Short mmCIF file of C-alpha atoms in Angstrom, two decimals:
data_model
loop_
_atom_site.label_atom_id
_atom_site.label_comp_id
_atom_site.label_asym_id
_atom_site.label_seq_id
_atom_site.Cartn_x
_atom_site.Cartn_y
_atom_site.Cartn_z
CA MET A 25 -0.05 -0.07 0.01
CA LYS A 26 1.17 3.57 -0.80
CA LYS A 27 1.93 5.52 2.30
CA LYS A 28 -0.62 8.24 2.87
CA LYS A 29 0.45 11.80 3.33
CA ARG A 30 -0.03 12.82 6.97
CA ILE A 31 -1.64 16.30 7.30
CA LEU A 32 -2.12 18.26 10.60
CA LEU A 33 -4.96 20.66 10.01
CA LYS A 34 -5.37 23.53 12.48
CA ILE A 35 -8.69 25.18 12.53
CA GLY A 36 -9.07 28.56 14.41
CA SER A 37 -12.26 29.82 16.02
CA ASN A 38 -12.68 32.51 13.30
CA THR A 39 -12.73 29.82 10.65
CA LEU A 40 -15.21 27.65 12.49
CA THR A 41 -17.56 30.46 13.21
CA LYS A 42 -16.90 31.95 9.68
CA GLU A 43 -16.51 35.19 11.50
CA THR A 44 -20.01 35.04 13.27
CA ASP A 45 -21.04 34.56 16.85
CA ASN A 46 -21.97 30.87 16.16
CA ILE A 47 -20.18 27.74 15.06
CA SER A 48 -20.88 26.94 11.45
CA ARG A 49 -22.06 23.43 10.96
CA GLY A 50 -21.64 24.22 7.21
CA LYS A 51 -17.86 24.88 7.64
CA ILE A 52 -17.46 21.56 9.47
CA GLU A 53 -19.33 19.80 6.85
CA ASP A 54 -17.01 21.45 4.27
CA ILE A 55 -14.08 20.17 6.06
CA ALA A 56 -15.54 16.73 6.29
CA ASN A 57 -16.45 16.65 2.68
CA GLN A 58 -12.76 17.47 1.76
CA ILE A 59 -11.38 14.89 4.07
CA ALA A 60 -13.64 12.21 2.55
CA LYS A 61 -12.50 13.02 -0.95
CA LEU A 62 -8.90 12.98 0.15
CA GLN A 63 -8.91 10.00 2.49
CA ASP A 64 -7.36 7.48 -0.08
CA SER A 65 -4.13 9.51 -0.25
CA CYS A 66 -4.11 11.50 2.86
CA GLU A 67 -4.57 10.87 6.76
CA PHE A 68 -5.76 13.82 8.90
CA ILE A 69 -5.14 14.89 12.40
CA ILE A 70 -7.20 18.02 13.39
CA VAL A 71 -6.26 20.48 16.12
CA SER A 72 -9.48 22.42 16.52
CA SER A 73 -10.30 25.65 18.70
CA GLY A 74 -13.95 26.63 19.06
CA ALA A 75 -14.96 25.20 22.50
CA ILE A 76 -15.48 28.81 24.05
CA ALA A 77 -17.31 29.89 20.95
CA VAL A 78 -19.71 27.01 21.05
CA ALA A 79 -20.30 27.56 24.82
CA LYS A 80 -21.27 31.18 24.23
CA GLN A 81 -24.06 30.12 22.10
CA PHE A 82 -25.69 28.43 25.13
CA VAL A 83 -24.77 30.21 28.19
CA LYS A 84 -23.81 33.44 29.76
CA LEU A 85 -21.66 32.92 32.80
CA GLU A 86 -21.41 35.34 35.69
CA SER A 87 -18.42 35.46 37.98
CA LYS A 88 -16.73 37.88 40.12
CA ARG A 89 -13.48 35.97 39.47
CA LYS A 90 -10.92 36.76 36.66
CA GLU A 91 -12.14 36.50 33.15
CA ILE A 92 -9.73 33.62 32.51
CA PHE A 93 -11.65 31.39 35.03
CA VAL A 94 -14.97 32.25 33.13
CA LYS A 95 -13.24 31.27 29.87
CA GLN A 96 -12.06 27.90 31.37
CA ALA A 97 -15.53 27.23 32.44
CA LEU A 98 -16.95 28.08 29.02
CA ALA A 99 -14.30 25.67 27.47
CA SER A 100 -15.61 22.83 29.77
CA ILE A 101 -19.14 23.51 28.77
CA GLY A 102 -18.37 23.88 24.98
CA GLN A 103 -15.90 21.16 24.38
CA PRO A 104 -18.53 18.31 24.47
CA HIS A 105 -20.89 20.24 22.16
CA LEU A 106 -18.04 20.88 19.79
CA ILE A 107 -16.91 17.28 19.61
CA ARG A 108 -20.63 16.25 19.18
CA ILE A 109 -20.98 18.54 16.19
CA TYR A 110 -17.83 17.17 14.64
CA GLN A 111 -18.95 13.48 15.29
CA GLU A 112 -22.36 13.94 13.74
CA THR A 113 -21.22 15.77 10.75
CA PHE A 114 -18.26 13.61 10.06
CA ARG A 115 -20.39 10.37 10.54
CA GLU A 116 -22.80 11.34 7.77
CA LEU A 117 -19.81 10.87 5.36
CA GLY A 118 -18.68 7.65 6.99
CA LEU A 119 -15.73 9.34 8.86
CA LEU A 120 -14.93 8.22 12.48
CA THR A 121 -13.59 10.94 14.91
CA SER A 122 -12.17 10.86 18.41
CA GLN A 123 -11.35 13.45 20.95
CA CYS A 124 -8.02 14.20 22.40
CA LEU A 125 -7.32 17.01 24.94
CA LEU A 126 -3.67 18.00 25.39
CA SER A 127 -1.67 20.59 27.52
CA TYR A 128 1.59 22.13 26.56
CA SER A 129 3.13 20.38 29.57
CA ASP A 130 2.46 17.19 27.86
CA PHE A 131 5.03 18.03 25.29
CA GLU A 132 7.75 18.47 28.01
CA LYS A 133 7.71 14.94 29.41
CA GLN A 134 9.04 11.99 27.33
CA GLU A 135 6.51 9.47 28.61
CA SER A 136 3.60 11.78 27.81
CA LYS A 137 5.01 12.51 24.22
CA THR A 138 5.43 8.72 23.64
CA ASN A 139 1.81 7.96 24.93
CA ILE A 140 0.52 10.80 22.56
CA VAL A 141 2.36 9.29 19.56
CA ASN A 142 1.28 5.73 20.40
CA THR A 143 -2.29 6.61 20.99
CA ILE A 144 -2.90 8.82 17.90
CA ASN A 145 -0.97 6.42 15.59
CA VAL A 146 -3.42 3.52 16.74
CA LEU A 147 -6.42 5.92 16.11
CA VAL A 148 -5.15 6.94 12.69
CA ASN A 149 -4.31 3.42 11.63
CA ASN A 150 -7.88 2.31 12.49
CA ASN A 151 -9.27 5.07 10.33
CA TYR A 152 -10.25 7.56 13.17
CA ILE A 153 -9.58 11.15 12.80
CA PRO A 154 -8.35 12.61 16.13
CA ILE A 155 -9.84 15.97 17.07
CA ILE A 156 -7.48 17.75 19.41
CA ASN A 157 -7.88 20.73 21.60
CA GLU A 158 -6.04 22.10 24.46
CA ASN A 159 -7.37 20.83 27.91
CA ASP A 160 -8.46 24.56 28.68
CA THR A 161 -10.09 23.48 31.94
CA VAL A 162 -6.83 22.89 33.51
CA ALA A 163 -4.44 24.76 31.24
CA THR A 164 -4.63 28.48 29.94
CA ASP A 165 -1.85 28.69 27.29
CA GLU A 166 -4.23 28.49 24.39
CA ILE A 167 -6.73 30.96 25.99
CA LYS A 168 -3.99 33.36 26.80
CA PHE A 169 -1.46 32.88 24.01
CA GLY A 170 -2.56 31.86 20.64
CA ASP A 171 -5.64 30.13 19.32
CA ASN A 172 -3.91 26.72 19.24
CA ASP A 173 -1.27 27.66 16.67
CA LYS A 174 1.51 26.54 18.77
CA LEU A 175 -0.34 23.40 19.89
CA GLY A 176 -0.87 22.56 16.21
CA ALA A 177 2.87 23.03 15.37
CA LEU A 178 3.98 21.02 18.31
CA THR A 179 1.61 18.09 17.49
CA ALA A 180 2.62 18.16 13.83
CA SER A 181 6.23 17.95 14.90
CA LEU A 182 5.61 15.15 17.40
CA LEU A 183 3.67 13.12 15.01
CA GLU A 184 5.99 13.68 12.11
CA ALA A 185 3.33 15.15 9.96
CA ASP A 186 4.17 15.73 6.18
CA LEU A 187 2.25 18.98 6.10
CA PHE A 188 0.85 21.48 8.59
CA ILE A 189 -2.07 23.58 7.30
CA ILE A 190 -3.22 26.51 9.33
CA ALA A 191 -6.84 27.47 8.30
CA THR A 192 -7.28 31.09 9.06
CA ASN A 193 -9.43 34.03 7.81
CA THR A 194 -7.05 35.55 5.39
CA ASP A 195 -5.43 34.35 2.06
CA GLY A 196 -2.18 33.52 3.77
CA ILE A 197 0.16 36.21 4.96
CA TYR A 198 0.11 39.51 3.23
CA THR A 199 2.91 41.93 2.47
CA LYS A 200 3.24 44.83 4.75
CA VAL A 201 3.10 47.41 1.92
CA SER A 202 0.12 45.87 0.45
CA MET A 203 -1.69 46.11 3.90
CA GLU A 204 -0.68 49.63 4.29
CA ASN A 205 -2.25 50.35 0.89
CA ALA A 206 -5.33 48.46 1.79
CA LEU A 207 -4.89 46.13 -1.08
CA PRO A 208 -3.86 42.80 0.50
CA LYS A 209 -1.25 40.85 -1.67
CA THR A 210 -0.40 37.22 -0.56
CA ILE A 211 3.17 36.26 -0.07
CA GLU A 212 3.08 32.92 -1.89
CA GLU A 213 6.30 31.20 -1.00
CA VAL A 214 9.01 31.79 1.53
CA VAL A 215 11.93 29.75 3.08
CA ASP A 216 13.52 32.42 5.37
CA LEU A 217 11.24 33.14 8.40
CA LYS A 218 12.98 36.33 9.01
CA VAL A 219 11.75 37.67 5.81
CA LEU A 220 8.30 36.59 6.81
CA GLN A 221 8.51 38.25 10.26
CA ASP A 222 9.44 41.56 8.62
CA GLN A 223 6.18 41.50 6.60
CA VAL A 224 3.82 40.62 9.45
CA VAL A 225 1.42 43.32 10.59
CA ASN A 226 0.39 41.77 13.91
CA SER A 227 -3.52 41.87 14.70
CA LYS A 228 -5.59 39.70 16.92
CA SER A 229 -8.49 37.58 15.32
CA THR A 230 -12.03 38.35 16.44
CA HIS A 231 -12.97 35.14 18.27
CA GLY A 232 -9.63 33.59 18.58
CA THR A 233 -6.63 34.64 20.60
CA GLY A 234 -4.05 34.53 17.97
CA GLY A 235 -3.08 36.59 15.09
CA MET A 236 -0.32 36.47 12.46
CA GLN A 237 2.55 36.60 15.11
CA SER A 238 1.28 33.45 16.78
CA LYS A 239 1.33 31.76 13.38
CA ILE A 240 4.94 32.91 12.67
CA ASP A 241 5.86 31.39 16.11
CA ALA A 242 4.04 28.13 15.13
CA ILE A 243 5.73 27.98 11.62
CA SER A 244 9.05 28.23 13.50
CA VAL A 245 8.28 25.15 15.48
CA ALA A 246 7.29 23.31 12.44
CA GLN A 247 10.20 24.46 10.26
CA LYS A 248 12.66 23.10 12.90
CA SER A 249 11.14 19.71 12.36
CA ASN A 250 11.35 20.11 8.47
CA ILE A 251 7.60 20.34 8.04
CA GLU A 252 6.15 22.47 5.28
CA THR A 253 3.40 24.92 6.48
CA TRP A 254 0.49 26.31 4.49
CA ILE A 255 -1.50 29.47 5.69
CA VAL A 256 -4.80 29.00 3.86
CA ASN A 257 -8.15 30.89 3.95
CA GLY A 258 -10.36 28.44 5.79
CA LEU A 259 -13.54 30.59 5.35
CA GLU A 260 -13.55 29.64 1.52
CA ASP A 261 -15.23 26.41 0.66
CA ASN A 262 -13.09 23.51 -0.47
CA PHE A 263 -9.93 25.27 0.67
CA ILE A 264 -7.83 22.36 1.36
CA ILE A 265 -8.31 20.83 -2.21
CA ASN A 266 -8.15 24.17 -3.84
CA ALA A 267 -4.83 24.82 -2.16
CA PHE A 268 -3.59 21.29 -3.32
CA ASN A 269 -4.52 22.24 -6.86
CA ASP A 270 -3.09 25.70 -6.66
CA LYS A 271 -6.52 27.41 -7.40
CA VAL A 272 -6.41 29.90 -4.55
CA PRO A 273 -3.64 32.28 -3.11
CA PHE A 274 -2.12 31.04 0.08
CA THR A 275 1.26 31.25 1.68
CA LYS A 276 3.55 28.18 1.59
CA ILE A 277 6.56 28.07 3.89
CA LYS A 278 9.01 25.49 2.79
#
């Protein structure tokens, strides 16, 4: 059998909500459709944000404690709903999913790293698509620092992915001059991260906690493991397949 291309797909909150206040089932269906079409040649591992965004659709929490604790509570409420939406949507196309909650501390211990690799390899080898999120109830790195971008890169590195795709709400990374002129122009391919860093205009996303700087940090992690990274506009339908076929502008970091 021909070895499948292993893809780590990181999906941010802005992509999952399509920049609204609600999780878009249509977007998750779009992702499932693409994975179904590519399943003969590719195996997917998904790092997904969105638990807090889901919870906000159902509840409004009041607390006199710090906002971070409210967000952790929202993540606890939203995570089961998020996974249920993935399971229901993917199942309609015959795709099996599983939930994996990780913390950054898991990547600091050799035993934990070995367990992650072994468990996810068993899942993937049995045609399950792991849906990974940070365990926000006990850890706050994703809430504070970057919409799972770094978690995606660390996971891609640990699992020796062939390709790391970050689905975001732009057509890749734009040149600084084009942003200043309000005529965004995509940087199509880059090797030197310093060149990319000089072009980044940092801005936080609406629902997520990241921005282009967090993506640069994630790309750096992936590049050290010789993993190619694509920054693709996940708001567009068929964004993965269109990127494979070079039908859309996106940034490729070799």
